[in-house]
Amino acid sequence: MMNLKRVSFLQQTITNLQIANNRIRERLRCGSSKRRKKDDRMKLRNYEEEVDGDQASVLQEQLTRGSYECMVCVEAVKPVHAIWSCSTCYHVFHIHCIKKWARSASAATQNEDGTNNGWLCPGCRSPNKKIPAAYFCFCGKQKNPVTQKGDLPHSCGNICNRKRPNSTNCRHLCTNMCHPGPCPKCPAMITKKCRCGYISVQERCNQQKEHICAQVCGKLVNCKLHKCKAICCPGNCEDCELTVEQKCFCAKGSREIICGSDEHKKSLKNMQEDGGSYSCEGTCDKLYPCGLHNCKSKCHGESCGSCPQSPQLVTTCPCTQTLIQNIKFKGKYVERKKCTDHIPLCDQLCNKPLQCGGDAVHLCRLFCHHGDCKPCKSGSTSVVCRCGKTTKGIPCKEYKETDEAKCDRRCNKKKTCARHKCHKICCVDKGHICSQICDKKLTCGSHRCVDLCHRGKCHTCHNVSFDELTCYCGSEITYPPIHCGVQPPQCGLICSRVHHCSHPVRHTCHMEDNCPPCVELVKKTCNCGRLVRANIMCHITNVSCGIRCVKFLPCGHQCNKQCHQGECLGEDEKCIQACSKMRKNCIHPCTNPCHGDGDCPNTKCQALVTCKCSCGRREQRTSCYEENKMRRKATTIANMRNLIKKEETTQVDMNSLLSSPLNRNVLTCDDECQVMERNRRMAAALSISPSRSSTNAAEIYCEFLLDISKKEKKFITNVETELKSLIESVRWLKYKSKSHSFPNMKKEKRRIIHELAEVFKCKSQSFDEEPRKYVCVTAFKDQSSEPNRLLSEYDPTAAQPKPTPTSSFGG
């Protein structure tokens, strides 16, 4: 008997055993010392040997020895410590540990509205409303119990007197001394009867079961006609389920009905002598007492009564205005003796109220007649639709009492779901119940609500699975029944899937299809292959160095995109860079959008060139196409003049003119050019160096430089100093050319450098992208030189002297 008791109570301690085993195995797995592993194995073996009794005895023994561990702090619970015991799982904790746990976020539980609903036990996760404030004994009757040597720790030493929570039918209290763990099963002997109370059985309270005798009930069931045939009936006999046949009142029809149903009970009250007990809703057709006419009423249980044509009932003409005894027929007063005698007519108008007319009553205008009155021929009737919101008039001859007039008004009231509107024509509904299916997704996310459309939230999903729900690796299991929508249990083990890289796995077991990306920092080569970048996460495949790609396209251009992944050109993408092939008619590149390996299109060259006169004073910026056109024109005019002077004739061969080489000077010199040329010759003949102030600044510098010199004079001075230093270094050193890079600056200042470099006959070029764009100036030997007058020496406020055709040398 004791062994059976231990086996039954051992099932209650399986949770405690699993927790202890997992904790000790975790220590065995994580420990680094062989001695620690050996101690843990011995502790696990001793613990498994100790659990050979019920939970109460194991707790009692461990608490007495001081070897029981608190699940919160994982420290031993000593006899002198204040404790708290869970009333559900009976685990024991330090009182200060359980207070700290109850106030933590891990133990908090909330209601649906977000309010706090207490805290959860760390062992069984059962909810508790209040945080324990004091230390009580196991039975809860004594506060701060004092334990004597040799007594059970934390016990008051009195009778337990607790109600056994697992015994629903037991009314006896626990008779053991105050103890930990669940109370033992009740050993009291009781007398219990079978379901019908015919026999009595003596048994223990904790072994109560339902007893069934072999006695047949024999009581009358609810129909009061048949007896209950159940064995050991508990008292409330089931309704009679036998099928009986009934006849209607008129004896034309019959039906089968369940004997114990409410309809059968109702029909028994109306049963007639002939056996009829219900109405078939047909015509009665029974003969009246006269034996000549049939009853035309609906099938009924009462007597049909007298014949409606009998002389006792019919005493007036059909219009009810004249008594039959006062009507003369062929000079004699009519006297009816039988129901088959003719009913005479009077000579007055019928004047019976007709069905038509509505509120205004219409009267029959025919003479006294048999049968129903006919409707009016010329009157009209006001008809109200069935919803009562529209009234319209129709001819009386078209009026029928059974017709339901309908209006065209559409009902816009909301239905009970408050989502859909009625939209019925001439609606007469009062409840406006929505008949559509809700079809909203339930909280599980897999099924939809199949109820009628309703207000508020849908119910929780009722689908339940009876299969075990495990994590991906199978170490954590949730046992059935499992409601739909329940997430798989969380597993704290390292993910065991095969990963793409060889780096250590740092995430736990999960149910998602794809593992989280690897975040180890590694070195990776960029997409273009020119740079190796460090500190790149392992899962990143698109590594860009941010530099221009410069891979060669099929057309010969270099890709100008930023370092990218995949092909430089897509399937439908074309190169739109400017063509760099040299034109056949000039020295400039094509500059048209890339056209592949084909010939360049014959378009006008729009490259800007500088046209000069023969002396070099006059300059003009124009396109290459216009410059070539002007050069041909100038060449043709010059050749014609030469031929006319040489041959002294007006006849000129055009073919020879067009085939002659082009003139290099496009612009013609003006009077000022001739004055300058004359001054230069005189200065050369007299060995006089021309003064810088003799040349007008407006002829050397463009309007932009002259305007900007007013506010950027200091910057212009610095640029001129750098350019002069660059030209001097090329002139006196063994360099053919030398370059100088200015710092990055705004667009306006870069333009100043470009314009000044052109005046100093240097080459300038911009590099890099905004905002790091800068200008590089290159000076060439025997080419670059300073102008006759620096821009920094120009005073824009002084009046500009007008050029005169006379020489400054007095010639």
PDB file of N, CA, C and O in Angstrom, residues 12 38 86 148 168 187 197 223 237 291 340 354 367 376 382 414 505 592-593 620 622 707 721-722 747-748:
ATOM      1  N   GLN A  12       3.606  13.864  -9.114  1.00  0.00           N
ATOM      2  CA  GLN A  12       3.501  15.288  -8.819  1.00  0.00           C
ATOM      3  C   GLN A  12       4.870  15.944  -8.725  1.00  0.00           C
ATOM      4  O   GLN A  12       5.004  17.156  -8.852  1.00  0.00           O
ATOM      5  N   LYS A  38      32.769  16.181 -11.143  1.00  0.00           N
ATOM      6  CA  LYS A  38      32.583  14.980 -10.338  1.00  0.00           C
ATOM      7  C   LYS A  38      31.602  15.234  -9.197  1.00  0.00           C
ATOM      8  O   LYS A  38      30.730  14.412  -8.914  1.00  0.00           O
ATOM      9  N   CYS A  86       4.855  27.866  -2.176  1.00  0.00           N
ATOM     10  CA  CYS A  86       3.777  28.028  -3.165  1.00  0.00           C
ATOM     11  C   CYS A  86       2.663  27.034  -2.852  1.00  0.00           C
ATOM     12  O   CYS A  86       2.920  25.846  -2.594  1.00  0.00           O
ATOM     13  N   GLN A 148      12.292  24.164  17.237  1.00  0.00           N
ATOM     14  CA  GLN A 148      13.126  23.568  18.281  1.00  0.00           C
ATOM     15  C   GLN A 148      14.035  22.499  17.668  1.00  0.00           C
ATOM     16  O   GLN A 148      13.749  21.970  16.581  1.00  0.00           O
ATOM     17  N   THR A 168     -12.110  16.825  -4.797  1.00  0.00           N
ATOM     18  CA  THR A 168     -13.291  17.678  -4.930  1.00  0.00           C
ATOM     19  C   THR A 168     -14.435  17.190  -4.047  1.00  0.00           C
ATOM     20  O   THR A 168     -15.224  18.000  -3.549  1.00  0.00           O
ATOM     21  N   PRO A 187      -7.748   9.233   4.336  1.00  0.00           N
ATOM     22  CA  PRO A 187      -7.894   7.790   4.627  1.00  0.00           C
ATOM     23  C   PRO A 187      -9.239   7.429   5.277  1.00  0.00           C
ATOM     24  O   PRO A 187      -9.459   6.273   5.647  1.00  0.00           O
ATOM     25  N   GLY A 197     -29.479   4.792  -5.782  1.00  0.00           N
ATOM     26  CA  GLY A 197     -29.654   4.675  -4.348  1.00  0.00           C
ATOM     27  C   GLY A 197     -30.136   3.317  -3.888  1.00  0.00           C
ATOM     28  O   GLY A 197     -30.564   3.164  -2.744  1.00  0.00           O
ATOM     29  N   CYS A 223     -43.531  11.673 -20.775  1.00  0.00           N
ATOM     30  CA  CYS A 223     -44.796  11.541 -21.504  1.00  0.00           C
ATOM     31  C   CYS A 223     -45.897  10.935 -20.635  1.00  0.00           C
ATOM     32  O   CYS A 223     -47.074  10.949 -21.010  1.00  0.00           O
ATOM     33  N   CYS A 237     -34.914  10.965 -15.177  1.00  0.00           N
ATOM     34  CA  CYS A 237     -34.993  10.095 -16.354  1.00  0.00           C
ATOM     35  C   CYS A 237     -34.971  10.926 -17.628  1.00  0.00           C
ATOM     36  O   CYS A 237     -35.456  12.065 -17.661  1.00  0.00           O
ATOM     37  N   GLY A 291     -76.707  17.665 -43.071  1.00  0.00           N
ATOM     38  CA  GLY A 291     -76.309  16.547 -43.921  1.00  0.00           C
ATOM     39  C   GLY A 291     -76.160  16.894 -45.369  1.00  0.00           C
ATOM     40  O   GLY A 291     -75.904  16.008 -46.198  1.00  0.00           O
ATOM     41  N   THR A 340     -81.840  24.626 -47.888  1.00  0.00           N
ATOM     42  CA  THR A 340     -81.691  24.620 -49.346  1.00  0.00           C
ATOM     43  C   THR A 340     -82.654  25.581 -50.022  1.00  0.00           C
ATOM     44  O   THR A 340     -82.571  25.777 -51.244  1.00  0.00           O
ATOM     45  N   LEU A 354     -66.950  48.628 -48.977  1.00  0.00           N
ATOM     46  CA  LEU A 354     -65.988  47.896 -49.810  1.00  0.00           C
ATOM     47  C   LEU A 354     -64.578  47.955 -49.200  1.00  0.00           C
ATOM     48  O   LEU A 354     -64.295  48.749 -48.304  1.00  0.00           O
ATOM     49  N   PHE A 367     -77.394  46.722 -56.776  1.00  0.00           N
ATOM     50  CA  PHE A 367     -78.587  46.302 -56.056  1.00  0.00           C
ATOM     51  C   PHE A 367     -78.272  45.033 -55.275  1.00  0.00           C
ATOM     52  O   PHE A 367     -77.293  44.336 -55.545  1.00  0.00           O
ATOM     53  N   CYS A 376     -65.127  49.451 -56.866  1.00  0.00           N
ATOM     54  CA  CYS A 376     -65.611  50.618 -57.605  1.00  0.00           C
ATOM     55  C   CYS A 376     -64.996  50.650 -58.995  1.00  0.00           C
ATOM     56  O   CYS A 376     -63.881  50.171 -59.223  1.00  0.00           O
ATOM     57  N   SER A 382     -56.236  55.473 -51.701  1.00  0.00           N
ATOM     58  CA  SER A 382     -54.892  55.852 -51.222  1.00  0.00           C
ATOM     59  C   SER A 382     -54.274  54.649 -50.523  1.00  0.00           C
ATOM     60  O   SER A 382     -54.825  54.147 -49.544  1.00  0.00           O
ATOM     61  N   LYS A 414     -28.091  51.197 -40.277  1.00  0.00           N
ATOM     62  CA  LYS A 414     -27.004  50.245 -40.074  1.00  0.00           C
ATOM     63  C   LYS A 414     -27.537  48.989 -39.401  1.00  0.00           C
ATOM     64  O   LYS A 414     -28.443  49.047 -38.566  1.00  0.00           O
ATOM     65  N   VAL A 505      28.528  30.506 -34.021  1.00  0.00           N
ATOM     66  CA  VAL A 505      27.107  30.876 -34.000  1.00  0.00           C
ATOM     67  C   VAL A 505      26.808  31.552 -32.670  1.00  0.00           C
ATOM     68  O   VAL A 505      27.137  31.038 -31.607  1.00  0.00           O
ATOM     69  N   ASN A 592      29.143  63.477 -79.230  1.00  0.00           N
ATOM     70  CA  ASN A 592      27.757  63.005 -79.346  1.00  0.00           C
ATOM     71  C   ASN A 592      27.545  61.825 -78.394  1.00  0.00           C
ATOM     72  O   ASN A 592      28.509  61.196 -77.948  1.00  0.00           O
ATOM     73  N   PRO A 593      26.310  61.527 -78.022  1.00  0.00           N
ATOM     74  CA  PRO A 593      26.077  60.331 -77.188  1.00  0.00           C
ATOM     75  C   PRO A 593      26.654  59.089 -77.827  1.00  0.00           C
ATOM     76  O   PRO A 593      26.665  58.944 -79.064  1.00  0.00           O
ATOM     77  N   GLN A 620      38.077  86.386 -80.292  1.00  0.00           N
ATOM     78  CA  GLN A 620      36.628  86.109 -80.248  1.00  0.00           C
ATOM     79  C   GLN A 620      36.416  84.619 -80.012  1.00  0.00           C
ATOM     80  O   GLN A 620      37.046  83.794 -80.659  1.00  0.00           O
ATOM     81  N   THR A 622      34.120  81.370 -80.260  1.00  0.00           N
ATOM     82  CA  THR A 622      33.023  80.860 -81.078  1.00  0.00           C
ATOM     83  C   THR A 622      33.179  79.349 -81.214  1.00  0.00           C
ATOM     84  O   THR A 622      34.171  78.762 -80.786  1.00  0.00           O
ATOM     85  N   ASP A 707      34.872  93.120 -63.624  1.00  0.00           N
ATOM     86  CA  ASP A 707      33.803  93.337 -62.636  1.00  0.00           C
ATOM     87  C   ASP A 707      34.148  92.714 -61.293  1.00  0.00           C
ATOM     88  O   ASP A 707      33.883  93.300 -60.239  1.00  0.00           O
ATOM     89  N   THR A 721      50.267  86.265 -58.049  1.00  0.00           N
ATOM     90  CA  THR A 721      51.579  85.970 -57.442  1.00  0.00           C
ATOM     91  C   THR A 721      51.956  84.509 -57.680  1.00  0.00           C
ATOM     92  O   THR A 721      53.123  84.213 -58.022  1.00  0.00           O
ATOM     93  N   GLU A 722      51.018  83.589 -57.515  1.00  0.00           N
ATOM     94  CA  GLU A 722      51.303  82.173 -57.749  1.00  0.00           C
ATOM     95  C   GLU A 722      51.632  81.917 -59.217  1.00  0.00           C
ATOM     96  O   GLU A 722      52.540  81.147 -59.544  1.00  0.00           O
ATOM     97  N   LYS A 747      32.758  77.821 -57.153  1.00  0.00           N
ATOM     98  CA  LYS A 747      32.769  77.884 -58.619  1.00  0.00           C
ATOM     99  C   LYS A 747      33.228  79.240 -59.128  1.00  0.00           C
ATOM    100  O   LYS A 747      33.960  79.344 -60.122  1.00  0.00           O
ATOM    101  N   GLU A 748      32.803  80.327 -58.477  1.00  0.00           N
ATOM    102  CA  GLU A 748      33.143  81.676 -58.950  1.00  0.00           C
ATOM    103  C   GLU A 748      34.645  81.914 -58.889  1.00  0.00           C
ATOM    104  O   GLU A 748      35.244  82.457 -59.820  1.00  0.00           O
TER     105      GLU A 748
END
